[in-house]
């Protein structure tokens, strides 16, 4: 019974302290409003800035992810470093952890004629493995086959936007268009990737790389895409490909042609894996032209790069997370200012309410009662400021998003803002609360 009586007494005192704290913040609404405003601005700033940072992070990561998961890009950075088409086609047979590979040929500003309309477009030449490599499905018709590639067939698969513009949304499969003066039959339409994604594939035309080489009048291939079934396999394939092409063109150091032995570059630890290498003729010295840029090797740049798109996604994600945290840290300064504002207002409140404190102490109120009362006042102000700040911050994020910028309401930012706001309100309310609770009754009544 005594324990129940003590618990009831404590609950009554807590309820009374809570009521007194609420009366304290409503007794001077202007002062409370200004205090809440400081917290609200801080919370809204954290949520809006972190929301903008998080939106930018997601946008950049989605752009990289739209290029395909577990994709490895082998790219030449020098004119005298090229690949054979068979070399690219045979990579899945020669390298562990690669399921598909395709040579890539780009032709820019290629004349394209559709009925009476003519324009210049970017063409991408690949093989039949493109949909699997880039995780890009066909929504209408079919993708071209290996037979089309071998026969240099004049067939084309259109990017989504290109197809939409031809027949006002109707499928153009089966129709023909002229590319570089040659009639190409449209066999398929790719699914929409979205603006800025998939390297702008929605606005391009995809044809067999053999046909693209004919258009560009070249036998050189400067880029290869490879696809691994998992991130672990992609890392393994990166190591093997690095060993192959280091022997071929000196990846990781200045180019050193001819170090691969009798025309082959064996892969260490990969069995009999080898890639044919054409002998590189001795360069014929040319007269130096004043003002002409030196070649890529003299600049110390890599003649060839092997890049995993998974790593690019991770790097972009980490870089943007750091930016988001920095934005949140800058905005959190305003929360600190709001907390200091709570302390100042509470100190003023203690000074103004000394008579009330003295009367309560004279009537038997304990120090912890006053401590709890003034702490609750600080917590009330912080909670109201948090709720108001969340609403304002979410509105600000939606306003930014309405102008086409990437911005999202991040739940992490809400948690951080609320935690910092409540913590700062509680911490900065401790000192005024202690001052109030330690005020002797006689001294408080004298100040009345």
XYZ file of N, CA, C and O in Angstrom, residues 168-289:
488
model
N 4.197 9.058 -83.664
C 3.377 9.607 -82.578
C 2.965 8.543 -81.556
O 1.813 8.461 -81.136
N 3.926 7.718 -81.180
C 3.663 6.725 -80.137
C 3.354 5.339 -80.648
O 3.431 4.367 -79.908
N 2.993 5.187 -81.934
C 2.726 3.859 -82.477
C 4.039 3.140 -82.784
O 5.053 3.778 -83.078
N 4.003 1.829 -82.725
C 5.217 1.049 -82.944
C 5.679 1.157 -84.394
O 4.912 0.890 -85.317
N 6.966 1.523 -84.620
C 7.476 1.624 -85.991
C 8.114 0.325 -86.488
O 8.765 0.331 -87.543
N 7.959 -0.767 -85.724
C 8.586 -2.035 -86.107
C 8.071 -2.465 -87.480
O 6.862 -2.472 -87.731
N 9.004 -2.844 -88.356
C 8.660 -3.228 -89.718
C 8.833 -2.106 -90.723
O 8.908 -2.360 -91.930
N 8.905 -0.865 -90.246
C 9.125 0.284 -91.123
C 10.612 0.374 -91.472
O 11.455 -0.305 -90.878
N 10.928 1.221 -92.420
C 12.328 1.431 -92.804
C 12.683 2.903 -92.685
O 11.837 3.784 -92.842
N 13.955 3.137 -92.387
C 14.495 4.502 -92.396
C 15.888 4.445 -92.998
O 16.521 3.379 -93.031
N 16.330 5.576 -93.484
C 17.650 5.632 -94.123
C 18.688 6.112 -93.116
O 18.503 7.146 -92.462
N 19.751 5.348 -92.987
C 20.888 5.734 -92.160
C 22.097 5.812 -93.068
O 22.489 4.810 -93.680
N 22.641 6.991 -93.196
C 23.788 7.232 -94.077
C 23.470 6.789 -95.508
O 24.314 6.204 -96.200
N 22.211 7.018 -95.924
C 21.811 6.718 -97.290
C 21.413 5.288 -97.554
O 21.083 4.943 -98.685
N 21.417 4.434 -96.544
C 21.075 3.021 -96.718
C 19.787 2.735 -95.963
O 19.595 3.188 -94.830
N 18.893 1.964 -96.562
C 17.638 1.605 -95.917
C 17.870 0.582 -94.804
O 18.454 -0.487 -95.044
N 17.426 0.917 -93.613
C 17.521 0.021 -92.456
C 16.110 -0.339 -92.011
O 15.246 0.536 -91.856
N 15.898 -1.626 -91.798
C 14.591 -2.087 -91.325
C 14.555 -2.033 -89.797
O 15.466 -2.511 -89.123
N 13.513 -1.430 -89.252
C 13.358 -1.321 -87.795
C 12.812 -2.646 -87.268
O 11.717 -3.068 -87.645
N 13.586 -3.301 -86.414
C 13.177 -4.613 -85.894
C 12.734 -4.561 -84.440
O 12.158 -5.529 -83.931
N 13.012 -3.466 -83.731
C 12.638 -3.416 -82.328
C 12.741 -2.018 -81.755
O 13.326 -1.108 -82.363
N 12.144 -1.859 -80.578
C 12.187 -0.591 -79.840
C 12.602 -0.894 -78.409
O 12.036 -1.788 -77.759
N 13.584 -0.177 -77.899
C 14.077 -0.394 -76.539
C 13.166 0.274 -75.514
O 12.492 1.270 -75.806
N 13.151 -0.283 -74.310
C 12.373 0.293 -73.215
C 12.950 1.646 -72.816
O 14.126 1.936 -73.047
N 12.114 2.454 -72.220
C 12.535 3.795 -71.807
C 13.459 3.723 -70.600
O 13.186 3.057 -69.611
N 14.579 4.402 -70.683
C 15.506 4.508 -69.556
C 15.241 5.752 -68.723
O 15.435 5.760 -67.520
N 14.826 6.815 -69.356
C 14.587 8.069 -68.652
C 15.610 9.118 -69.009
O 16.707 8.815 -69.493
N 15.253 10.356 -68.758
C 16.120 11.479 -69.119
C 17.439 11.407 -68.355
O 17.466 11.264 -67.139
N 18.540 11.510 -69.088
C 19.861 11.513 -68.479
C 20.363 10.144 -68.072
O 21.444 10.042 -67.485
N 19.622 9.085 -68.369
C 20.029 7.742 -67.949
C 20.414 6.903 -69.164
O 20.028 7.193 -70.292
N 21.172 5.845 -68.867
C 21.562 4.947 -69.947
C 22.426 5.602 -70.994
O 22.425 5.180 -72.150
N 23.182 6.641 -70.597
C 24.047 7.360 -71.532
C 23.253 7.913 -72.708
O 23.733 7.961 -73.848
N 21.998 8.323 -72.436
C 21.169 8.940 -73.464
C 20.721 7.986 -74.548
O 20.441 8.413 -75.672
N 20.599 6.686 -74.214
C 20.244 5.691 -75.221
C 18.843 5.903 -75.769
O 18.538 5.463 -76.889
N 17.970 6.582 -75.024
C 16.607 6.827 -75.512
C 16.590 7.654 -76.788
O 15.628 7.592 -77.567
N 17.646 8.432 -77.008
C 17.704 9.308 -78.183
C 18.694 8.797 -79.229
O 19.140 9.566 -80.090
N 19.033 7.506 -79.166
C 19.993 6.940 -80.104
C 19.385 5.764 -80.858
O 18.318 5.264 -80.522
N 20.091 5.339 -81.881
C 19.708 4.169 -82.668
C 20.795 3.114 -82.504
O 21.989 3.430 -82.568
N 20.387 1.868 -82.288
C 21.328 0.767 -82.092
C 21.293 -0.124 -83.330
O 20.217 -0.544 -83.776
N 22.480 -0.399 -83.886
C 22.595 -1.264 -85.065
C 23.727 -2.265 -84.816
O 24.506 -2.115 -83.871
N 23.851 -3.311 -85.632
C 24.988 -4.231 -85.501
C 26.309 -3.475 -85.640
O 26.430 -2.569 -86.483
N 27.289 -3.856 -84.820
C 28.558 -3.125 -84.859
C 29.251 -3.280 -86.208
O 30.025 -2.398 -86.633
N 28.992 -4.389 -86.903
C 29.576 -4.561 -88.234
C 29.038 -3.524 -89.210
O 29.780 -3.011 -90.058
N 27.764 -3.201 -89.087
C 27.185 -2.154 -89.931
C 27.706 -0.783 -89.526
O 27.948 0.087 -90.373
N 27.887 -0.581 -88.225
C 28.400 0.701 -87.743
C 29.832 0.926 -88.208
O 30.224 2.062 -88.538
N 30.628 -0.156 -88.260
C 31.993 -0.030 -88.760
C 31.998 0.352 -90.235
O 32.865 1.104 -90.694
N 31.002 -0.148 -90.961
C 30.895 0.205 -92.378
C 30.541 1.674 -92.545
O 31.075 2.364 -93.428
N 29.629 2.169 -91.693
C 29.242 3.583 -91.758
C 30.424 4.489 -91.407
O 30.674 5.493 -92.065
N 31.140 4.121 -90.343
C 32.256 4.961 -89.892
C 33.521 4.731 -90.708
O 34.536 5.391 -90.471
N 33.459 3.759 -91.635
C 34.596 3.458 -92.522
C 35.869 3.188 -91.716
O 36.924 3.772 -91.947
N 35.731 2.297 -90.745
C 36.871 1.946 -89.914
C 36.829 0.470 -89.576
O 35.761 -0.148 -89.572
N 37.980 -0.093 -89.341
C 38.085 -1.471 -88.879
C 38.514 -1.534 -87.420
O 38.707 -2.624 -86.875
N 38.660 -0.367 -86.819
C 39.148 -0.301 -85.439
C 37.986 -0.295 -84.454
O 36.952 0.321 -84.689
N 38.179 -0.996 -83.366
C 37.234 -0.986 -82.249
C 37.965 -0.413 -81.042
O 39.035 -0.893 -80.668
N 37.388 0.628 -80.468
C 38.050 1.334 -79.373
C 37.409 1.074 -78.010
O 37.895 1.578 -77.004
N 36.303 0.304 -77.988
C 35.630 0.081 -76.712
C 34.956 -1.285 -76.703
O 34.434 -1.740 -77.724
N 35.001 -1.933 -75.536
C 34.375 -3.247 -75.342
C 33.587 -3.204 -74.044
O 34.058 -2.664 -73.043
N 32.376 -3.778 -74.081
C 31.585 -3.939 -72.868
C 31.530 -5.424 -72.517
O 31.308 -6.271 -73.381
N 31.722 -5.733 -71.241
C 31.633 -7.111 -70.769
C 30.673 -7.166 -69.590
O 30.528 -6.188 -68.850
N 30.022 -8.310 -69.425
C 29.012 -8.465 -68.381
C 29.331 -9.670 -67.521
O 29.564 -10.768 -68.015
N 29.329 -9.476 -66.204
C 29.541 -10.549 -65.240
C 28.242 -10.845 -64.508
O 27.398 -9.958 -64.342
N 28.072 -12.079 -64.038
C 26.816 -12.419 -63.353
C 26.685 -11.830 -61.961
O 25.581 -11.735 -61.426
N 27.798 -11.429 -61.336
C 27.746 -10.878 -59.978
C 28.890 -9.898 -59.784
O 29.829 -9.838 -60.596
N 28.817 -9.140 -58.692
C 29.868 -8.163 -58.393
C 31.196 -8.865 -58.118
O 32.265 -8.367 -58.500
N 31.141 -10.032 -57.456
C 32.368 -10.784 -57.171
C 33.023 -11.268 -58.460
O 34.246 -11.187 -58.624
N 32.202 -11.769 -59.394
C 32.743 -12.206 -60.681
C 33.315 -11.034 -61.467
O 34.308 -11.189 -62.191
N 32.685 -9.868 -61.335
C 33.198 -8.684 -62.030
C 34.580 -8.309 -61.512
O 35.472 -7.939 -62.292
N 34.783 -8.403 -60.184
C 36.098 -8.097 -59.616
C 37.141 -9.089 -60.120
O 38.270 -8.713 -60.448
N 36.775 -10.382 -60.176
C 37.696 -11.399 -60.682
C 38.028 -11.151 -62.142
O 39.198 -11.247 -62.565
N 37.009 -10.820 -62.928
C 37.235 -10.546 -64.346
C 38.114 -9.315 -64.540
O 38.946 -9.281 -65.455
N 37.939 -8.319 -63.680
C 38.775 -7.117 -63.765
C 40.250 -7.474 -63.610
O 41.116 -6.960 -64.319
N 40.544 -8.359 -62.661
C 41.936 -8.754 -62.429
C 42.492 -9.461 -63.656
O 43.611 -9.162 -64.119
N 41.734 -10.396 -64.218
C 42.221 -11.139 -65.374
C 42.372 -10.252 -66.599
O 43.366 -10.346 -67.329
N 41.381 -9.394 -66.822
C 41.477 -8.478 -67.963
C 42.658 -7.523 -67.802
O 43.333 -7.177 -68.775
N 42.895 -7.078 -66.561
C 44.038 -6.209 -66.317
C 45.349 -6.874 -66.667
O 46.251 -6.268 -67.255
N 45.471 -8.176 -66.318
C 46.699 -8.897 -66.650
C 46.856 -9.059 -68.152
O 47.962 -8.923 -68.698
N 45.739 -9.357 -68.835
C 45.798 -9.526 -70.292
C 46.282 -8.252 -70.972
O 47.247 -8.250 -71.745
N 45.623 -7.139 -70.651
C 45.904 -5.913 -71.383
C 47.128 -5.177 -70.861
O 47.676 -4.331 -71.571
N 47.578 -5.519 -69.680
C 48.849 -4.949 -69.224
C 49.987 -5.508 -70.062
O 50.920 -4.789 -70.431
N 49.882 -6.793 -70.371
C 50.899 -7.387 -71.228
C 50.801 -6.868 -72.655
O 51.788 -6.825 -73.390
N 49.586 -6.461 -73.025
C 49.396 -6.018 -74.406
C 49.802 -4.571 -74.617
O 50.522 -4.246 -75.563
N 49.323 -3.682 -73.739
C 49.574 -2.254 -73.968
C 50.197 -1.554 -72.770
O 50.364 -0.337 -72.791
N 50.506 -2.280 -71.702
C 51.179 -1.636 -70.580
C 50.268 -0.850 -69.700
O 50.574 0.268 -69.311
N 49.076 -1.401 -69.355
C 48.180 -0.716 -68.431
C 48.855 -0.604 -67.084
O 49.417 -1.556 -66.574
N 48.814 0.566 -66.497
C 49.437 0.787 -65.201
C 50.790 1.445 -65.324
O 51.395 1.851 -64.356
N 51.311 1.559 -66.541
C 52.582 2.247 -66.758
C 52.586 2.749 -68.191
O 51.669 2.495 -68.966
N 53.624 3.464 -68.574
C 53.706 3.907 -69.964
C 53.745 2.711 -70.883
O 54.265 1.649 -70.532
N 53.186 2.859 -72.060
C 53.059 1.732 -72.980
C 54.427 1.164 -73.338
O 55.383 1.902 -73.569
N 54.505 -0.157 -73.372
C 55.740 -0.830 -73.741
C 55.395 -1.934 -74.729
O 55.241 -3.096 -74.352
N 55.189 -1.609 -76.000
C 54.786 -2.595 -76.985
C 55.825 -3.696 -77.111
O 57.023 -3.483 -76.958
N 55.339 -4.913 -77.414
C 56.240 -6.008 -77.705
C 56.665 -6.801 -76.503
O 57.497 -7.693 -76.633
N 56.136 -6.541 -75.296
C 56.551 -7.292 -74.112
C 55.712 -8.528 -73.905
O 55.895 -9.240 -72.936
N 54.772 -8.787 -74.783
C 53.889 -9.929 -74.606
C 54.379 -11.187 -75.255
O 53.646 -12.149 -75.395
N 55.626 -11.264 -75.712
C 56.146 -12.512 -76.255
C 55.744 -12.676 -77.708
O 55.623 -11.735 -78.475
N 55.533 -13.927 -78.105
C 55.271 -14.273 -79.502
C 53.851 -13.923 -79.905
O 53.046 -14.793 -80.227
N 53.475 -12.684 -79.789
C 52.165 -12.275 -80.274
C 51.018 -12.653 -79.380
O 49.875 -12.553 -79.771
N 51.253 -13.165 -78.146
C 50.185 -13.536 -77.243
C 50.466 -12.975 -75.862
O 51.618 -12.752 -75.490
N 49.370 -12.745 -75.119
C 49.493 -12.222 -73.759
C 48.814 -13.184 -72.809
O 47.610 -13.156 -72.662
N 49.545 -14.094 -72.170
C 48.918 -15.061 -71.270
C 48.410 -14.409 -70.019
O 48.953 -13.413 -69.562
N 47.345 -14.977 -69.445
C 46.770 -14.494 -68.194
C 47.324 -15.323 -67.058
O 47.203 -16.548 -67.052
N 47.933 -14.693 -66.074
C 48.488 -15.418 -64.943
C 47.373 -16.046 -64.141
O 46.419 -15.391 -63.766
N 47.512 -17.304 -63.818
C 46.524 -17.979 -63.006
C 45.266 -18.308 -63.755
O 44.299 -18.772 -63.193
N 45.203 -18.110 -65.065
C 43.984 -18.334 -65.824
C 44.108 -19.455 -66.816
O 43.410 -19.494 -67.805
N 45.044 -20.411 -66.620
C 45.177 -21.537 -67.525
C 45.803 -21.099 -68.819
O 46.787 -20.367 -68.846
N 45.242 -21.572 -69.931
C 45.785 -21.272 -71.253
C 45.107 -20.068 -71.883
O 45.014 -19.964 -73.101
N 44.562 -19.191 -71.055
C 43.860 -18.025 -71.585
C 44.852 -17.093 -72.267
O 45.904 -16.756 -71.701
N 44.560 -16.663 -73.460
C 45.455 -15.761 -74.167
C 44.651 -14.925 -75.137
O 43.567 -15.303 -75.557
N 45.193 -13.783 -75.472
C 44.547 -12.876 -76.412
C 45.538 -12.563 -77.513
O 46.689 -12.199 -77.218
N 45.176 -12.739 -78.782
C 46.104 -12.445 -79.873
C 46.457 -10.969 -79.904
O 45.604 -10.115 -79.713
N 47.712 -10.707 -80.119
C 48.202 -9.331 -80.151
C 48.947 -9.119 -81.453
O 49.868 -9.872 -81.777
N 48.548 -8.122 -82.184
C 49.261 -7.823 -83.410
C 50.586 -7.145 -83.084
O 50.656 -6.304 -82.178
N 51.656 -7.497 -83.783
C 52.929 -6.810 -83.540
C 52.815 -5.335 -83.876
O 52.202 -4.955 -84.866
N 53.369 -4.523 -83.019
C 53.303 -3.081 -83.199
C 54.538 -2.608 -83.957
O 55.663 -2.820 -83.471
N 54.383 -2.021 -85.116
C 55.560 -1.577 -85.878
C 56.250 -0.410 -85.188
O 55.647 0.330 -84.414
N 57.523 -0.306 -85.481
C 58.279 0.807 -84.926
C 57.712 2.117 -85.460
O 57.490 2.273 -86.654
N 57.463 3.066 -84.569
C 56.894 4.339 -85.032
C 57.879 5.124 -85.886
O 59.077 5.154 -85.604
N 57.323 5.708 -86.920
C 58.152 6.541 -87.797
C 58.164 7.951 -87.237
O 57.105 8.556 -87.042
N 59.327 8.486 -86.931
C 59.369 9.838 -86.351
C 58.837 10.866 -87.315
O 59.110 10.830 -88.514
N 58.028 11.764 -86.795
C 57.460 12.830 -87.610
C 57.979 14.163 -87.104
O 58.283 14.309 -85.917
N 58.084 15.133 -87.987
C 58.538 16.463 -87.551
C 57.564 17.064 -86.558
O 56.353 16.953 -86.719
N 58.092 17.632 -85.515
C 57.252 18.210 -84.466
C 56.643 19.516 -84.955
O 57.321 20.383 -85.500
N 55.361 19.632 -84.788
C 54.635 20.839 -85.201
C 54.534 21.770 -84.006
O 54.063 21.356 -82.940
